[in-house]
């Protein structure tokens, strides 16, 4: 077989400079070059394909248009870049395709396009030619407002949702992006949230991975509709005053044969060393963060979701597993860096560069690290030696508080440190306080079910917990269903138990959550100084015997403060702007300001 190599100044719009930057790791909009792009060349309309397969002996395009026989559509290698390209005239949007890749030994494998913009609905695995241009955005007011408001000193109250189980039309009958545009966006806005965070929407083969094991990083999953229907969903959220955050998974990818694994017969995305590549805890493969082309791929993907889908931010999954070479690995896969440590210097460089580039192109984006490690300065700028995120999940607070709230109230006096320890480090990073999907699945029970006591007492405990959560320094995130007291843990193949709202305590729990959300947004003292130690002061942190704590939250204006009193054994919380309120009803939340008072009593 003769290897055909093209030396050309411009191959159907692919410039040598693009290839150079891609190989260098700095082509931050590589999705404009790679994948399947409909275009007109010399008066002929068709589709240009481009793929990186540096160690292949031959690459072809096979699809629905050639009976899945790529022999008539051989791609041409562009110099020494490792990139292959082909222009197929007359090909239309909607065509199914894969790359037929021959490795160095002549063995063929069919691979989905890493840069495909759309893909078949599972169990199909083909890529689909899709044009993402032409959607008319109507979110100008949202974009202007976002530029005017820094996230640090404004409310950030996130509703985390899994589109495949928020609501269902029937067994495995997903709501569409279009239906969710009205239902979910309107619900979250009415409840008072500021943002929706969506579990990953990049294409993935297995529903029960929840999107965390991906094959198509640039393809919005076809489970819920088309790419432009997803754009309409985001647009609707913005017009309802809601930001949209996407869970993003740069740490690892799934091993399915049609995906990135051994893409050209060699490990180009995962790297050659199995000690670094294998993620045995999840059965996946880690990206090779030291490879420059992988750097171009991943950073471009982050920019892609913000450029084309107007996504407002990314929650970067599993940062701890990226920066620790031995995270979740058995001894036989143990590895060390050149200095003998277990830190992954390539991953650290990637994360810093990722945040620098994202904020260069999208300075008002949210970049949130889901990081369970004690790595310092995660939310400090890279020029100060930090990782450059602007927020980090406070996993320590979450673990301590869930452990504390599960205790019998009579036992809490022996574990008082669990509710006070977080204030020793609350201002070391810009924190989000997460009550996420990970805490209500796999036998961990729902938030309501974690609470001790009788059925009625569980609700009182959850109201108390939510009140403390809302007044503690840090932004907020809550997983769907917890706002109305979902009793069973999250069932990822079924819809939330919305029927529970027919029962009084669950309906009142939803009302309480709604009022608490609105109270949070209306009281600047609860968010203006989330990252400033001057915004918090203990009144009494040491009343372990009675399991009572009290503290002050302060805003920017002189005299703007909220006093919180949490009475954990008797399940009461009171909040006041100037003085302590009278004894509250069990599980209630009260607030009083100068000259006025109000009470929330679900």
Coordinates of C-alpha atoms in Angstrom, one line a residue:
X1 CA 0.0 0.0 0.0
X2 CA 1.4 3.4 -1.0
X3 CA 1.1 6.2 1.6
X4 CA -0.2 9.3 -0.1
X5 CA 1.1 12.5 1.4
X6 CA 0.0 16.0 0.3
X7 CA 2.2 19.0 0.6
X8 CA -0.1 21.9 0.0
X9 CA -0.5 25.5 1.2
X10 CA -4.2 25.1 1.8
X11 CA -6.1 21.8 1.7
X12 CA -9.8 22.8 1.4
X13 CA -9.3 25.5 3.9
X14 CA -6.9 23.7 6.3
X15 CA -3.9 26.0 6.6
X16 CA -0.4 24.8 7.4
X17 CA -0.5 27.2 10.4
X18 CA -3.5 25.3 11.8
X19 CA -1.6 22.0 11.6
X20 CA 1.5 23.6 13.2
X21 CA -0.5 25.0 16.1
X22 CA -2.4 21.8 16.6
X23 CA 0.8 19.8 16.8
X24 CA 2.2 22.4 19.2
X25 CA -0.8 22.2 21.5
X26 CA -2.1 25.7 20.9
X27 CA -4.9 25.3 18.3
X28 CA -7.6 26.3 20.8
X29 CA -10.4 26.3 18.2
X30 CA -9.4 23.0 16.6
X31 CA -13.0 22.0 16.2
X32 CA -13.1 24.5 13.2
X33 CA -10.4 22.4 11.5
X34 CA -11.2 18.8 12.5
X35 CA -14.3 16.8 12.1
X36 CA -16.8 17.0 9.3
X37 CA -17.5 20.5 7.9
X38 CA -20.0 21.3 5.2
X39 CA -18.5 23.9 2.9
X40 CA -18.2 25.1 -0.7
X41 CA -14.9 24.8 -2.6
X42 CA -14.4 26.1 -6.1
X43 CA -18.2 26.2 -6.6
X44 CA -18.7 22.7 -5.4
X45 CA -20.6 22.0 -2.1
X46 CA -19.6 19.0 0.0
X47 CA -18.1 17.9 3.3
X48 CA -14.4 18.2 4.4
X49 CA -13.2 15.6 6.8
X50 CA -10.1 15.9 8.9
X51 CA -8.8 13.5 11.6
X52 CA -5.6 13.1 13.6
X53 CA -4.2 9.5 13.2
X54 CA -0.4 9.9 13.2
X55 CA 0.5 6.2 13.2
X56 CA -2.1 4.9 10.7
X57 CA -1.0 3.5 7.3
X58 CA -4.2 4.5 5.6
X59 CA -7.4 6.3 6.6
X60 CA -10.7 6.2 4.7
X61 CA -14.2 7.6 5.2
X62 CA -16.9 5.0 5.3
X63 CA -20.6 5.8 5.7
X64 CA -24.2 5.5 4.7
X65 CA -23.3 7.1 1.4
X66 CA -20.8 4.4 0.3
X67 CA -22.4 1.3 1.9
X68 CA -19.8 1.5 4.7
X69 CA -17.0 0.7 2.3
X70 CA -14.3 3.4 2.5
X71 CA -12.1 2.1 -0.4
X72 CA -13.4 4.8 -2.7
X73 CA -12.9 7.6 -0.2
X74 CA -9.3 7.4 0.9
X75 CA -8.0 10.4 2.9
X76 CA -4.8 12.1 2.2
X77 CA -2.0 12.7 4.8
X78 CA -1.1 16.4 5.3
X79 CA 2.6 16.5 5.5
X80 CA 4.2 15.3 8.8
X81 CA 1.3 16.6 10.9
X82 CA -0.3 13.2 11.4
X83 CA -3.5 14.7 10.1
X84 CA -5.6 13.1 7.3
X85 CA -8.2 15.0 5.2
X86 CA -10.6 14.5 2.4
X87 CA -13.3 16.6 0.6
X88 CA -16.3 14.6 -0.6
X89 CA -18.4 16.7 -3.0
X90 CA -22.2 16.5 -2.9
X91 CA -22.4 15.1 0.6
X92 CA -25.3 16.5 2.7
X93 CA -26.0 17.1 6.3
X94 CA -27.3 14.0 8.1
X95 CA -24.9 11.5 6.4
X96 CA -23.6 8.8 8.8
X97 CA -19.9 8.1 8.8
X98 CA -16.9 6.7 10.6
X99 CA -13.2 6.6 9.9
X100 CA -11.9 3.3 8.5
X101 CA -8.4 3.3 10.0
X102 CA -5.6 0.9 8.9
X103 CA -2.9 0.5 11.5
X104 CA 0.8 -0.1 10.7
X105 CA 0.1 -3.9 10.3
X106 CA -2.8 -3.3 7.9
X107 CA -5.6 -4.2 10.4
X108 CA -8.7 -2.1 10.0
X109 CA -10.9 -0.6 12.6
X110 CA -14.0 1.6 12.4
X111 CA -13.8 4.7 14.6
X112 CA -16.3 7.4 15.4
X113 CA -15.0 10.9 14.7
X114 CA -13.5 12.5 17.8
X115 CA -14.6 15.9 16.6
X116 CA -18.1 14.9 15.3
X117 CA -20.8 17.4 16.2
X118 CA -23.6 14.8 16.3
X119 CA -23.9 11.0 16.6
X120 CA -26.4 8.2 16.3
X121 CA -28.5 7.5 19.3
X122 CA -27.2 4.5 21.2
X123 CA -26.9 1.6 20.5
X124 CA -25.8 3.1 17.1
X125 CA -22.2 4.4 17.2
X126 CA -21.8 6.3 13.9
X127 CA -21.0 10.0 13.6
X128 CA -23.4 12.3 11.8
X129 CA -22.6 15.2 9.5
X130 CA -24.1 18.2 11.3
X131 CA -24.0 22.0 10.7
X132 CA -24.1 23.9 14.0
X133 CA -24.3 27.3 12.3
X134 CA -27.4 29.4 11.9
X135 CA -29.1 29.3 15.3
X136 CA -30.4 32.8 16.2
X137 CA -29.6 33.5 19.8
X138 CA -31.9 35.7 21.9
X139 CA -29.9 35.9 25.1
X140 CA -28.2 39.3 24.6
X141 CA -29.7 40.7 27.8
X142 CA -28.3 37.7 29.8
X143 CA -24.8 38.1 28.2
X144 CA -24.7 41.8 29.1
X145 CA -25.8 41.1 32.7
X146 CA -23.2 38.4 33.0
X147 CA -20.5 40.8 32.0
X148 CA -21.6 43.3 34.6
X149 CA -21.8 41.0 37.6
X150 CA -18.7 39.2 39.1
X151 CA -19.7 35.8 40.5
X152 CA -17.6 36.2 43.7
X153 CA -19.8 38.8 45.3
X154 CA -23.1 37.8 43.8
X155 CA -25.5 34.9 44.6
X156 CA -24.7 31.6 43.1
X157 CA -27.4 29.0 43.8
X158 CA -27.0 26.0 41.5
X159 CA -29.7 23.3 40.7
X160 CA -27.8 20.1 39.6
X161 CA -29.9 18.0 37.2
X162 CA -29.6 14.8 35.1
X163 CA -31.7 15.3 32.0
X164 CA -32.3 11.5 31.7
X165 CA -34.2 11.2 35.0
X166 CA -35.5 14.7 36.0
X167 CA -38.7 13.8 34.3
X168 CA -39.5 10.9 31.9
X169 CA -42.3 10.5 29.3
X170 CA -42.3 6.7 30.0
X171 CA -39.8 3.9 30.4
X172 CA -36.6 5.0 28.6
X173 CA -38.7 7.7 27.0
X174 CA -36.6 10.8 27.6
X175 CA -37.9 14.3 27.7
X176 CA -36.5 16.2 24.7
X177 CA -34.4 19.3 24.9
X178 CA -37.4 21.2 23.6
X179 CA -39.7 19.9 26.4
X180 CA -37.1 20.6 29.0
X181 CA -36.7 24.1 27.7
X182 CA -40.0 24.9 29.1
X183 CA -40.3 22.4 32.0
X184 CA -36.9 22.4 33.7
X185 CA -35.9 26.0 32.9
X186 CA -39.2 27.4 34.2
X187 CA -39.2 25.1 37.3
X188 CA -35.6 26.2 38.2
X189 CA -36.4 29.8 37.7
X190 CA -39.6 29.7 39.7
X191 CA -37.7 27.9 42.5
X192 CA -35.2 30.8 42.7
X193 CA -32.0 29.1 41.5
X194 CA -29.5 31.2 39.6
X195 CA -27.9 28.4 37.5
X196 CA -28.6 24.9 36.3
X197 CA -25.8 22.4 36.3
X198 CA -26.2 19.5 33.9
X199 CA -24.5 16.2 34.2
X200 CA -22.4 15.6 31.1
X201 CA -24.1 16.0 27.7
X202 CA -21.3 14.8 25.5
X203 CA -22.1 11.6 23.6
X204 CA -21.7 8.4 25.6
X205 CA -22.6 4.8 24.9
X206 CA -24.0 3.7 28.3
X207 CA -26.9 5.5 30.0
X208 CA -25.8 4.5 33.5
X209 CA -22.5 6.2 33.2
X210 CA -24.6 9.4 33.5
X211 CA -22.4 10.9 30.8
X212 CA -19.1 10.5 32.6
X213 CA -17.6 8.0 30.2
X214 CA -17.6 9.7 26.9
X215 CA -16.9 8.8 23.2
X216 CA -17.9 12.0 21.5
X217 CA -16.6 15.1 23.2
X218 CA -17.9 17.5 20.6
X219 CA -21.3 15.8 20.1
X220 CA -24.2 16.8 22.2
X221 CA -25.9 13.5 23.1
X222 CA -28.7 12.6 20.7
X223 CA -30.8 11.0 23.6
X224 CA -32.7 14.3 24.0
X225 CA -32.7 15.8 20.5
X226 CA -30.5 17.7 18.1
X227 CA -27.7 20.2 18.8
X228 CA -29.8 23.2 17.8
X229 CA -32.5 22.0 20.2
X230 CA -29.9 22.0 23.0
X231 CA -29.0 25.6 21.9
X232 CA -32.6 26.5 22.3
X233 CA -32.7 25.0 25.8
X234 CA -29.7 27.1 26.9
X235 CA -31.2 30.1 25.2
X236 CA -34.5 29.6 27.1
X237 CA -32.6 29.3 30.4
X238 CA -30.7 32.5 29.8
X239 CA -34.0 34.3 29.0
X240 CA -35.4 33.1 32.3
X241 CA -32.4 34.5 34.1
X242 CA -30.6 31.1 34.6
X243 CA -27.0 30.4 33.8
X244 CA -26.1 26.9 32.5
X245 CA -23.1 25.0 33.8
X246 CA -22.0 21.7 32.1
X247 CA -20.2 18.9 33.8
X248 CA -17.0 18.3 31.8
X249 CA -14.8 15.2 31.9
X250 CA -11.2 15.8 30.8
X251 CA -9.8 13.3 33.1
X252 CA -10.7 10.0 31.4
X253 CA -12.7 8.4 28.6
X254 CA -14.3 5.0 28.1
X255 CA -12.7 2.0 26.4
X256 CA -15.5 1.3 23.8
X257 CA -13.9 0.1 20.5
X258 CA -15.5 2.9 18.4
X259 CA -14.1 5.6 20.7
X260 CA -10.7 7.1 21.4
X261 CA -8.9 4.0 22.7
X262 CA -6.1 2.9 20.4
X263 CA -7.5 5.3 17.9
X264 CA -5.0 4.6 15.1
X265 CA -3.9 1.2 16.5
X266 CA -1.7 2.9 19.0
X267 CA -2.4 4.8 22.2
X268 CA -2.4 8.4 21.0
X269 CA -5.0 9.8 23.3
X270 CA -4.3 7.7 26.4
X271 CA -0.5 7.4 26.2
X272 CA 1.7 4.3 26.0
X273 CA 2.4 3.7 29.8
X274 CA -0.5 1.6 31.3
X275 CA 0.5 2.7 34.8
X276 CA -0.5 6.2 33.7
X277 CA -3.3 5.4 31.3
X278 CA -5.4 2.9 33.3
X279 CA -8.2 4.1 35.6
X280 CA -9.1 0.8 37.2
X281 CA -11.5 2.3 39.6
X282 CA -13.8 3.4 36.7
X283 CA -12.6 1.0 34.0
X284 CA -11.6 3.9 31.8
X285 CA -8.4 5.4 30.4
X286 CA -6.7 8.7 31.3
X287 CA -5.8 11.3 28.7
X288 CA -2.1 11.8 28.0
X289 CA -1.8 15.4 29.3
X290 CA 1.8 15.6 28.1
X291 CA 0.8 15.1 24.5
X292 CA 0.4 18.5 22.7
X293 CA -2.3 17.3 20.3
X294 CA -4.3 16.1 23.3
X295 CA -3.9 19.6 24.8
X296 CA -5.3 21.1 21.6
X297 CA -8.2 18.6 21.6
X298 CA -9.3 19.1 25.3
X299 CA -8.9 22.9 25.5
X300 CA -10.7 23.4 22.2
X301 CA -13.5 21.2 23.6
X302 CA -13.9 23.5 26.6
X303 CA -14.0 26.6 24.3
X304 CA -16.4 24.8 21.9
X305 CA -19.2 24.5 24.5
X306 CA -18.9 28.1 25.4
X307 CA -18.5 29.4 21.8
X308 CA -21.3 27.4 20.1
X309 CA -23.7 26.5 22.9
X310 CA -23.2 29.6 25.1
X311 CA -22.5 27.4 28.1
X312 CA -21.7 29.7 31.1
X313 CA -19.2 27.5 32.8
X314 CA -17.8 24.1 33.3
X315 CA -17.7 22.0 36.5
X316 CA -14.4 20.1 35.8
X317 CA -14.9 16.5 37.0
X318 CA -12.4 14.5 39.1
X319 CA -9.6 16.9 39.4
X320 CA -8.0 15.0 42.2
X321 CA -7.7 11.9 40.0
X322 CA -5.9 14.0 37.4
X323 CA -3.3 15.5 39.6
X324 CA -2.5 12.4 41.6
X325 CA -0.7 9.7 39.5
X326 CA -1.9 6.9 41.9
X327 CA -5.4 8.1 42.6
X328 CA -7.6 5.0 43.0
X329 CA -4.9 2.6 41.7
X330 CA -3.6 -0.7 43.1
X331 CA 0.1 -1.0 44.0
X332 CA 1.0 -2.7 40.7
X333 CA 0.1 0.5 38.8
X334 CA 1.9 2.8 41.1
X335 CA 3.9 5.5 39.3
X336 CA 6.1 8.4 40.3
X337 CA 7.1 11.6 38.5
X338 CA 10.7 12.5 37.6
X339 CA 11.2 14.0 41.1
X340 CA 9.9 10.9 42.9
X341 CA 6.5 12.4 43.8
X342 CA 3.0 11.3 42.9
X343 CA 1.9 14.6 41.4
X344 CA 1.2 14.6 37.7
X345 CA 3.1 17.6 36.4
X346 CA 1.6 17.3 32.9
X347 CA -2.0 17.4 34.3
X348 CA -1.1 20.4 36.5
X349 CA 0.2 22.2 33.4
X350 CA -2.8 21.3 31.4
X351 CA -5.2 22.6 34.1
X352 CA -3.4 25.9 34.4
X353 CA -3.3 26.3 30.6
X354 CA -7.0 25.3 30.3
X355 CA -8.1 28.0 32.7
X356 CA -5.8 30.7 31.2
X357 CA -7.2 30.0 27.7
X358 CA -10.8 29.8 28.8
X359 CA -10.6 33.1 30.7
X360 CA -8.8 34.7 27.7
X361 CA -11.7 33.9 25.4
X362 CA -14.5 33.9 28.0
X363 CA -13.4 36.1 30.9
X364 CA -16.8 35.8 32.7
X365 CA -17.0 32.0 32.6
X366 CA -17.3 29.8 35.7
X367 CA -14.6 27.2 36.0
X368 CA -15.4 25.0 39.0
X369 CA -13.1 22.3 40.2
X370 CA -14.6 19.1 41.6
X371 CA -11.5 18.4 43.7
X372 CA -11.4 16.2 46.8
X373 CA -7.7 16.7 47.4
X374 CA -5.9 19.1 49.6
X375 CA -4.0 20.6 46.7
X376 CA -3.4 24.3 47.6
X377 CA -4.4 27.4 45.6
X378 CA -6.9 25.7 43.3
X379 CA -8.8 29.0 42.9
X380 CA -5.8 31.3 42.8
X381 CA -4.5 32.8 39.5
X382 CA -1.9 30.9 37.7
X383 CA 0.5 33.8 37.9
X384 CA 0.4 33.4 41.7
X385 CA 1.2 29.7 41.3
X386 CA -2.5 28.5 41.5
X387 CA -4.5 26.3 39.2
X388 CA -6.6 29.2 38.0
X389 CA -10.1 28.0 38.7
X390 CA -12.5 30.5 40.1
X391 CA -14.4 28.1 42.3
X392 CA -13.8 24.7 44.0
X393 CA -16.3 22.3 45.5
X394 CA -15.9 22.1 49.3
X395 CA -15.9 18.4 49.7
X396 CA -14.6 18.6 53.3
X397 CA -17.6 20.6 54.4
X398 CA -20.0 18.3 52.6
X399 CA -18.5 15.1 54.1
X400 CA -18.4 16.5 57.7
X401 CA -21.9 17.9 57.6
X402 CA -23.5 14.8 56.1
X403 CA -21.8 12.7 58.7
X404 CA -22.9 15.1 61.5
X405 CA -26.5 15.3 60.3
X406 CA -26.8 11.5 60.2
X407 CA -26.0 11.3 63.9
X408 CA -28.7 11.0 66.6
X409 CA -29.1 14.5 68.0
X410 CA -28.1 13.2 71.4
X411 CA -24.7 12.1 70.0
X412 CA -23.9 15.3 68.2
X413 CA -22.4 17.0 71.3
X414 CA -19.5 14.5 71.0
X415 CA -18.9 15.5 67.3
X416 CA -19.3 19.3 67.5
X417 CA -16.1 19.8 65.5
X418 CA -17.8 18.5 62.4
X419 CA -20.0 21.7 62.2
X420 CA -17.2 24.2 63.1
X421 CA -14.1 22.8 61.5
X422 CA -15.0 24.1 58.0
X423 CA -14.6 27.7 59.2
X424 CA -10.9 27.2 59.8
X425 CA -10.4 27.0 56.0
X426 CA -13.6 28.5 54.5
X427 CA -11.7 31.4 53.0
X428 CA -8.7 29.5 51.7
X429 CA -10.4 29.0 48.4
X430 CA -13.5 30.3 46.6
X431 CA -15.8 27.5 47.6
X432 CA -19.1 26.0 46.4
X433 CA -20.9 24.0 49.1
X434 CA -22.2 20.9 47.1
X435 CA -25.0 18.6 48.0
X436 CA -24.6 16.7 44.8
X437 CA -25.7 13.5 43.0
X438 CA -22.7 11.6 44.3
X439 CA -24.2 11.8 47.8
X440 CA -27.7 10.4 47.0
X441 CA -26.9 7.2 45.0
X442 CA -25.2 3.8 45.3
X443 CA -26.7 3.0 48.8
X444 CA -25.9 6.4 50.4
X445 CA -29.6 7.2 50.7
X446 CA -31.3 10.5 49.9
X447 CA -30.6 13.6 52.0
X448 CA -34.0 13.3 53.7
X449 CA -33.4 9.6 54.4
X450 CA -30.0 10.3 56.0
X451 CA -31.7 12.4 58.7
X452 CA -32.4 10.7 62.0
X453 CA -35.7 10.4 63.8
X454 CA -39.3 9.8 62.8
X455 CA -40.7 10.7 59.4
X456 CA -41.7 14.2 60.6
X457 CA -38.4 14.7 62.4
X458 CA -36.5 13.9 59.2
X459 CA -38.1 16.9 57.5
X460 CA -37.3 19.1 60.5
X461 CA -33.7 18.0 60.4
X462 CA -33.5 18.6 56.6
X463 CA -34.9 22.1 57.0
X464 CA -32.4 22.8 59.7
X465 CA -29.6 21.5 57.6
X466 CA -30.6 23.6 54.6
X467 CA -30.8 26.6 56.8
X468 CA -27.3 26.2 58.0
X469 CA -26.1 25.4 54.5
X470 CA -27.6 28.6 53.1
X471 CA -26.1 30.8 55.8
X472 CA -22.6 29.2 55.8
X473 CA -20.0 31.0 53.7
X474 CA -19.8 29.7 50.1
X475 CA -21.9 29.4 47.0
X476 CA -24.5 26.6 46.9
X477 CA -25.3 23.5 44.8
X478 CA -28.2 21.1 45.3
X479 CA -29.1 18.0 43.4
X480 CA -32.5 17.6 41.9
X481 CA -35.2 16.1 44.1
X482 CA -33.6 17.1 47.4
X483 CA -35.6 20.4 47.3
X484 CA -38.9 18.5 47.9
X485 CA -37.5 15.7 50.1
X486 CA -37.1 12.9 47.7
X487 CA -37.2 9.9 50.1
X488 CA -35.6 7.2 47.9
X489 CA -32.1 7.7 46.7
X490 CA -31.6 8.8 43.1
X491 CA -32.8 6.2 40.7
X492 CA -30.9 7.1 37.5
X493 CA -33.2 5.0 35.2
X494 CA -36.5 6.5 36.6
X495 CA -37.9 9.9 37.0
X496 CA -37.9 11.8 40.3
X497 CA -40.8 10.9 42.6
X498 CA -42.9 13.9 41.7
X499 CA -46.0 12.2 43.1
X500 CA -44.6 13.0 46.6
X501 CA -45.8 16.6 46.2
X502 CA -49.3 15.2 46.7
X503 CA -48.2 14.7 50.3
X504 CA -48.3 17.6 52.8
X505 CA -44.7 17.4 54.2
X506 CA -43.1 17.1 50.8
X507 CA -45.2 20.0 49.4
X508 CA -44.2 22.1 52.4
X509 CA -40.5 21.1 51.9
X510 CA -40.6 22.4 48.4
X511 CA -42.2 25.6 49.5
X512 CA -39.6 25.9 52.3
X513 CA -36.8 25.4 49.7
X514 CA -38.3 28.0 47.4
X515 CA -38.6 30.6 50.1
X516 CA -35.2 29.8 51.5
X517 CA -33.7 30.3 48.0
X518 CA -35.4 33.6 47.6
X519 CA -34.3 34.7 51.1
X520 CA -30.7 33.9 50.1
X521 CA -30.9 35.9 47.0
X522 CA -32.5 38.9 48.7
X523 CA -30.0 39.1 51.6
X524 CA -26.6 40.4 50.3
X525 CA -25.0 39.5 53.6
X526 CA -25.3 35.8 52.7
X527 CA -23.2 36.1 49.5
X528 CA -21.4 39.4 49.1
X529 CA -18.4 38.4 51.3
X530 CA -18.3 34.6 50.7
X531 CA -14.6 34.8 50.0
X532 CA -13.8 37.4 52.6
X533 CA -13.1 36.5 56.3
X534 CA -14.6 39.9 57.2
X535 CA -18.0 38.5 56.1
X536 CA -18.2 36.0 59.0
X537 CA -17.9 36.2 62.7
X538 CA -18.6 33.6 65.4
X539 CA -20.9 34.5 68.2
X540 CA -20.6 31.2 69.9
X541 CA -18.8 28.2 68.3
X542 CA -18.2 26.2 71.5
X543 CA -21.6 25.2 72.8
X544 CA -21.0 21.5 72.2
X545 CA -23.1 20.5 75.2
X546 CA -26.3 21.9 73.7
X547 CA -25.2 21.5 70.1
X548 CA -26.0 25.1 69.4
X549 CA -23.9 27.5 67.2
X550 CA -24.5 31.1 66.3
X551 CA -22.7 33.5 64.0
X552 CA -22.9 36.7 62.0
X553 CA -22.8 37.1 58.2
X554 CA -22.0 40.6 57.0
X555 CA -22.5 42.3 53.6
X556 CA -20.7 45.2 52.1
X557 CA -22.9 48.0 53.4
X558 CA -22.4 49.1 57.0
X559 CA -24.9 47.4 59.3
X560 CA -26.1 44.9 56.7
X561 CA -25.8 41.6 58.6
X562 CA -27.6 38.4 59.3
X563 CA -27.3 36.5 62.6
X564 CA -27.8 32.8 62.4
X565 CA -28.6 30.5 65.4
X566 CA -28.7 26.8 64.7
X567 CA -30.1 24.6 67.5
X568 CA -29.2 21.1 66.3
X569 CA -30.7 18.8 69.0
X570 CA -34.1 20.5 69.0
X571 CA -34.1 21.0 65.3
X572 CA -34.5 24.7 65.1
X573 CA -32.7 27.5 63.2
X574 CA -33.3 31.2 63.6
X575 CA -31.8 34.0 61.5
X576 CA -32.1 37.7 62.3
X577 CA -30.7 41.0 61.0
X578 CA -30.5 42.8 64.4
X579 CA -31.6 40.6 67.3
X580 CA -32.5 37.0 68.1
X581 CA -36.0 36.1 67.1
X582 CA -38.5 34.5 69.5
X583 CA -38.4 30.7 69.7
X584 CA -39.1 29.3 66.3
X585 CA -41.4 26.5 65.4
X586 CA -39.8 23.2 64.9
X587 CA -37.7 23.3 61.8
X588 CA -38.7 26.8 60.9
X589 CA -36.6 29.7 59.5
X590 CA -37.2 33.2 60.7
X591 CA -35.7 36.5 59.6
X592 CA -36.1 40.0 61.0
X593 CA -34.7 43.2 59.8
X594 CA -34.9 46.7 61.2
X595 CA -38.5 47.8 61.2
X596 CA -39.9 44.6 59.6
X597 CA -40.0 40.9 60.1
X598 CA -41.1 37.9 58.2
X599 CA -41.3 34.2 58.9
X600 CA -41.0 31.1 56.8
X601 CA -43.0 28.3 58.3
X602 CA -43.7 25.4 55.9

